[in-house]
Coordinates of C-alpha atoms in Angstrom, one line a residue:
X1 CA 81.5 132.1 47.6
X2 CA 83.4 130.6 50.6
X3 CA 86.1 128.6 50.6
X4 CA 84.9 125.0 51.6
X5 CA 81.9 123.7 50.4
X6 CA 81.8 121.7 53.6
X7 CA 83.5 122.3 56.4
X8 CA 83.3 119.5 60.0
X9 CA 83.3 119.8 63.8
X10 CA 84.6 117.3 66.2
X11 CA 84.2 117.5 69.7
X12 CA 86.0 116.0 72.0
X13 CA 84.8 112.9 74.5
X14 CA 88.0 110.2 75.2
X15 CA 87.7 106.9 73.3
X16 CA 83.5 108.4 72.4
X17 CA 85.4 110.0 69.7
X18 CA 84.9 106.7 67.6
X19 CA 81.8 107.3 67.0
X20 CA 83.5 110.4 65.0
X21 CA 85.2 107.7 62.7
X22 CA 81.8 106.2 62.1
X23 CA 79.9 109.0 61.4
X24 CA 82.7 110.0 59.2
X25 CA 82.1 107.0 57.5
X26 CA 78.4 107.3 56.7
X27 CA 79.2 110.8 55.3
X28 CA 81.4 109.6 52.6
X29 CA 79.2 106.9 51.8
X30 CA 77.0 109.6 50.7
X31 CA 79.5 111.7 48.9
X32 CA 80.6 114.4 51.7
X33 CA 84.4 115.0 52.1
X34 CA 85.1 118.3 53.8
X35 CA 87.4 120.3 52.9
X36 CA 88.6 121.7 56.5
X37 CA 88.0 120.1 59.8
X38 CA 88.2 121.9 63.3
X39 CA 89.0 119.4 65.9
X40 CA 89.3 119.7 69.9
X41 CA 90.6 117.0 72.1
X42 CA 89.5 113.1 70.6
X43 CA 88.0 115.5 68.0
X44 CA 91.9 116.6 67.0
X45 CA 93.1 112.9 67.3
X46 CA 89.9 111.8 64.3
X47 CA 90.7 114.7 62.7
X48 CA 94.1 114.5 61.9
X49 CA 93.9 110.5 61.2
X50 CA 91.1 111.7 58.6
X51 CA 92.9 114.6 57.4
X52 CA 96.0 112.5 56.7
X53 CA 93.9 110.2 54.6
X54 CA 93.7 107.3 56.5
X55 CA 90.3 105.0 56.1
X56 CA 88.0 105.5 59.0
X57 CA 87.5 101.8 59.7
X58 CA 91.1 101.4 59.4
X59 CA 92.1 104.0 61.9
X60 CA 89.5 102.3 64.7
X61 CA 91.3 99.4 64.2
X62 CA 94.8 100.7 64.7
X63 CA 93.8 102.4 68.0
X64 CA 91.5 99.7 69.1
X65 CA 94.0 97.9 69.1
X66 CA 96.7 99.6 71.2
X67 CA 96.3 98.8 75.2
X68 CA 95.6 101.6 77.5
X69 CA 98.7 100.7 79.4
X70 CA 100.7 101.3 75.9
X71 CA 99.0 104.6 75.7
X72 CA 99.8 106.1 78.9
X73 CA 103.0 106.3 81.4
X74 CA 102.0 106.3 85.1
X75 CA 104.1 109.0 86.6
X76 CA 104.4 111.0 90.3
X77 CA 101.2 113.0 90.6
X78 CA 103.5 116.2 90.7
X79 CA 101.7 118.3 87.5
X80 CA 99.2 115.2 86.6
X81 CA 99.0 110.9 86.9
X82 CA 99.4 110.0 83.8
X83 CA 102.4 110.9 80.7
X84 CA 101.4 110.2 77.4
X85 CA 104.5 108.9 76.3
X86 CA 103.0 105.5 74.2
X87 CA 100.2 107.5 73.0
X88 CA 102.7 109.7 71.4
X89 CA 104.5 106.7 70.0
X90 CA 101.4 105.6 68.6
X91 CA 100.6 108.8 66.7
X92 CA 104.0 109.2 65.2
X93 CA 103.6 105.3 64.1
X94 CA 100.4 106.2 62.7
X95 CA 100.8 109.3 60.6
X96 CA 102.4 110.0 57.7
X97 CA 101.9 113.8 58.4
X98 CA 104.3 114.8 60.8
X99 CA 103.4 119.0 60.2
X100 CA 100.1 120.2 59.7
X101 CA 101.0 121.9 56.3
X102 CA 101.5 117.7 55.1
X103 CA 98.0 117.3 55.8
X104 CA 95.6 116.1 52.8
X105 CA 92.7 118.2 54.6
X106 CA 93.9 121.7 56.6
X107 CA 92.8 120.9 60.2
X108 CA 92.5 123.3 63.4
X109 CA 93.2 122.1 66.8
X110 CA 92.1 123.5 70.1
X111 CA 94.0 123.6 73.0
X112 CA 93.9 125.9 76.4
X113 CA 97.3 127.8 77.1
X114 CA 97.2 127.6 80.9
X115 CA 99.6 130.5 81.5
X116 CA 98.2 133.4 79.1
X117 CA 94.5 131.6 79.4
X118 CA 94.1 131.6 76.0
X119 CA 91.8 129.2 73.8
X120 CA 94.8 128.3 71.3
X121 CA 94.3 127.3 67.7
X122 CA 96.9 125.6 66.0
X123 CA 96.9 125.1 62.6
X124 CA 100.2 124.9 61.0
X125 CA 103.4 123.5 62.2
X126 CA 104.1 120.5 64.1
X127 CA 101.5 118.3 64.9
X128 CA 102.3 115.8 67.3
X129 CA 102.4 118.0 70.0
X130 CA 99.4 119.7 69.3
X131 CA 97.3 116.9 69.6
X132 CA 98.8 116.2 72.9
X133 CA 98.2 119.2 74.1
X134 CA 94.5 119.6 72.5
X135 CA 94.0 116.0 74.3
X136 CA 95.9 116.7 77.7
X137 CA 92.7 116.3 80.4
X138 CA 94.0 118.7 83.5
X139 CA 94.9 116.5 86.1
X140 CA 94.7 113.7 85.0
X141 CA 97.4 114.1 82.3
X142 CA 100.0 116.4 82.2
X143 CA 100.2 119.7 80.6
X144 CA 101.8 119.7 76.9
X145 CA 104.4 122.2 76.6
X146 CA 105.1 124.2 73.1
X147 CA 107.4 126.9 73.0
X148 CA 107.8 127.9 76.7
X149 CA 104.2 127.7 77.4
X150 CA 101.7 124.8 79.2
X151 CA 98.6 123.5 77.3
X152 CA 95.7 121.7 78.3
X153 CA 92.9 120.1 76.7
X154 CA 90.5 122.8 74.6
X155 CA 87.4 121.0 75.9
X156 CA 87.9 122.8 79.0
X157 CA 86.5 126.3 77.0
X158 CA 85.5 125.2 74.3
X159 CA 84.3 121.8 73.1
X160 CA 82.7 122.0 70.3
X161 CA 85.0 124.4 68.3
X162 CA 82.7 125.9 65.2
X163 CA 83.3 129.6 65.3
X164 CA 86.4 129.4 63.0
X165 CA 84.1 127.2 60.2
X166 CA 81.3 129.8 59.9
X167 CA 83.0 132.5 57.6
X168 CA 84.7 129.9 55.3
X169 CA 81.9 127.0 55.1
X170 CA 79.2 126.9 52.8
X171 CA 77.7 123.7 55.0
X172 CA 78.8 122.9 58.2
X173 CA 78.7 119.3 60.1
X174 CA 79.0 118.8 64.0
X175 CA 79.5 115.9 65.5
X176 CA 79.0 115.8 69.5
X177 CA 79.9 112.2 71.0
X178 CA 78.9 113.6 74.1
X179 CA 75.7 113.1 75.1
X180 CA 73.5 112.8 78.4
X181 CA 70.6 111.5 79.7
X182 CA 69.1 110.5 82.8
X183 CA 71.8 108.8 85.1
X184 CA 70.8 107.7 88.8
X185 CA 73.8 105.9 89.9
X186 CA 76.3 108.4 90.7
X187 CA 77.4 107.6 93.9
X188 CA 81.4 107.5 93.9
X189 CA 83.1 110.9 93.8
X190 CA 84.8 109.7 90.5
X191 CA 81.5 109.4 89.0
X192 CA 80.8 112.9 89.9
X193 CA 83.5 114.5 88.9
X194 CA 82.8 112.5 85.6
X195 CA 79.2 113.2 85.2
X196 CA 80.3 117.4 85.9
X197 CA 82.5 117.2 83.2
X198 CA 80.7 115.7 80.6
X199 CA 77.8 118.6 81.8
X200 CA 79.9 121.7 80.6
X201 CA 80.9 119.7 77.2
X202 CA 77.5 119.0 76.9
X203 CA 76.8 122.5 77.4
X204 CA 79.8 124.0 74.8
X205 CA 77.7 122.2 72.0
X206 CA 74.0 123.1 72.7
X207 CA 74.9 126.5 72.6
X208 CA 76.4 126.3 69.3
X209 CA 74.6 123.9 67.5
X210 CA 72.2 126.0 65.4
X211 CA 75.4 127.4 63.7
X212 CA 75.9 123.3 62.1
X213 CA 73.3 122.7 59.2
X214 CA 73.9 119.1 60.0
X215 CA 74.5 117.9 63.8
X216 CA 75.0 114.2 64.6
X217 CA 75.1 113.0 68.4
X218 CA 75.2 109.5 68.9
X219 CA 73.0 109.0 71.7
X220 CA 73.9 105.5 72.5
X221 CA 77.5 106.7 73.4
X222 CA 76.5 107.9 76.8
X223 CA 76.2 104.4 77.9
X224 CA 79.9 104.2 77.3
X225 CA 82.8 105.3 79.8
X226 CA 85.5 107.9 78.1
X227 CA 88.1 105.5 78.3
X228 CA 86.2 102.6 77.1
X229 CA 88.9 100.6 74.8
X230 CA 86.5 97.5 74.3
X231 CA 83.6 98.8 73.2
X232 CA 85.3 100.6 70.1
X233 CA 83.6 98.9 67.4
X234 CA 80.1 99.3 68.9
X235 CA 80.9 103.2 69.8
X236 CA 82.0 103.1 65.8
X237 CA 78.6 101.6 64.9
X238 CA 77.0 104.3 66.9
X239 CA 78.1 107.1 65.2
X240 CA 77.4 105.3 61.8
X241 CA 74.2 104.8 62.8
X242 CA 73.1 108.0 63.9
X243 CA 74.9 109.8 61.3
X244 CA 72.8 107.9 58.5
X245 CA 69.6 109.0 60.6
X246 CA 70.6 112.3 60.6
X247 CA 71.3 112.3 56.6
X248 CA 68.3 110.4 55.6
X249 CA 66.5 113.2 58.2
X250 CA 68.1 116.1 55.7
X251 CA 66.9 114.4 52.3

């Protein structure tokens, strides 16, 4: 016997991971509540509003409705351009967990320690500062640092964390919000950069999708930018949607 009966993956994919909050919301409509989540960048973010019991509809609405500009602090490009100072705010106004051992449902976050090169897990502690670091994009946002080291967004390695579900899970569910299809207007250099990006995380969840026995990706989400703040509710929808495919495809 293992340990969970079900056991969830959440990738990571900027304000895509919505579509995590409506998938989760089609899966307890049927009755599944894991019982351990492993989360990676947006992925930690769902995960630990879920895990600290918080309605999935409810928690959309609460970051919906926060402004980018409340989100992030625009600092001097020295380690990265943006400081997630109001994002920070906004978690700690948000949870009621403020250590992982308070959570209702144990969670794993995924971050990269950029000075030992490590694929980090944290799972106990504080947890603030792990989803920072799990959700720091390189560059664009500085590095998170805990305990003397830096740490950057897991999705660089590794975003679709599953591995540390498969010995403790009797079923486990991955959701990717990050899908791809054919796209032939990338012309700026921002859009390539972009469109590379989203090819490796794309890549992290192919590979390990056979070890889900259910996988959900929204495909509609691609049509939506990672820091799309207005089209929340309709990324939401998307994940609901496909997530009721995919369990009417499993009965």
């Amino acid at each position: 016997m293992k340990k969970h009966k079900y056991g969830l993956v959440l990738s990571g994919g900027g304000t895509r991971g919505f579509a995590h909050l409506g998938a989760i919301k089609a899966l307890e409509e049927n009755g599944i509540k894991p019982g351990i989540i492993s989360g990676v960048s947006a992925g930690s973010i769902v995960g630990a509003l879920y895990a600290d019991g918080q309605d999935p509809e409810k928690a959309m609405e609460m970051l919906a409705n926060k402004k980018l500009w409340r989100f992030i602090k625009i600092i001097f490009p020295k380690k990265g351009l943006l400081k997630m100072t109001g994002f920070e705010r906004t978690l700690q106004g948000s949870l009621k967990a403020k250590r992982f051992e308070d959570l209702e449902i144990p969670l794993l976050v995924h971050a990269v320690n950029l000075n030992t090169v490590e694929y980090t897990r944290f799972d106990k502690g504080e947890l603030i500062q792990a989803i920072k670091a799990s959700s720091s994009i390189p560059v664009v946002f500085q590095p998170v640092e805990i305990d003397g080291h830096q740490y950057v967004d897991g999705g660089v390695v590794n975003n679709f964390p599953v591995e540390p579900l498969v010995d403790t899970c009797e079923k486990i569910i991955g959701i990717n919000v990050n899908p791809l299809g054919e796209d032939y207007n990338i012309k700026k250099l921002s859009a390539i950069a972009i469109r590379s990006f989203h090819l490796s995380m794309r890549n992290h969840a192919e590979t390990r999708r056979d070890q889900c026995h259910m996988y959900i990706e929204p495909d509609e989400v691609q049509y939506y930018g990672i820091l799309d703040l207005k089209s929340a509710s309709k990324v939401f929808e998307a994940g609901y949607r496909a997530a009721k495919k995919a369990l009417a495809e499993m009965d």
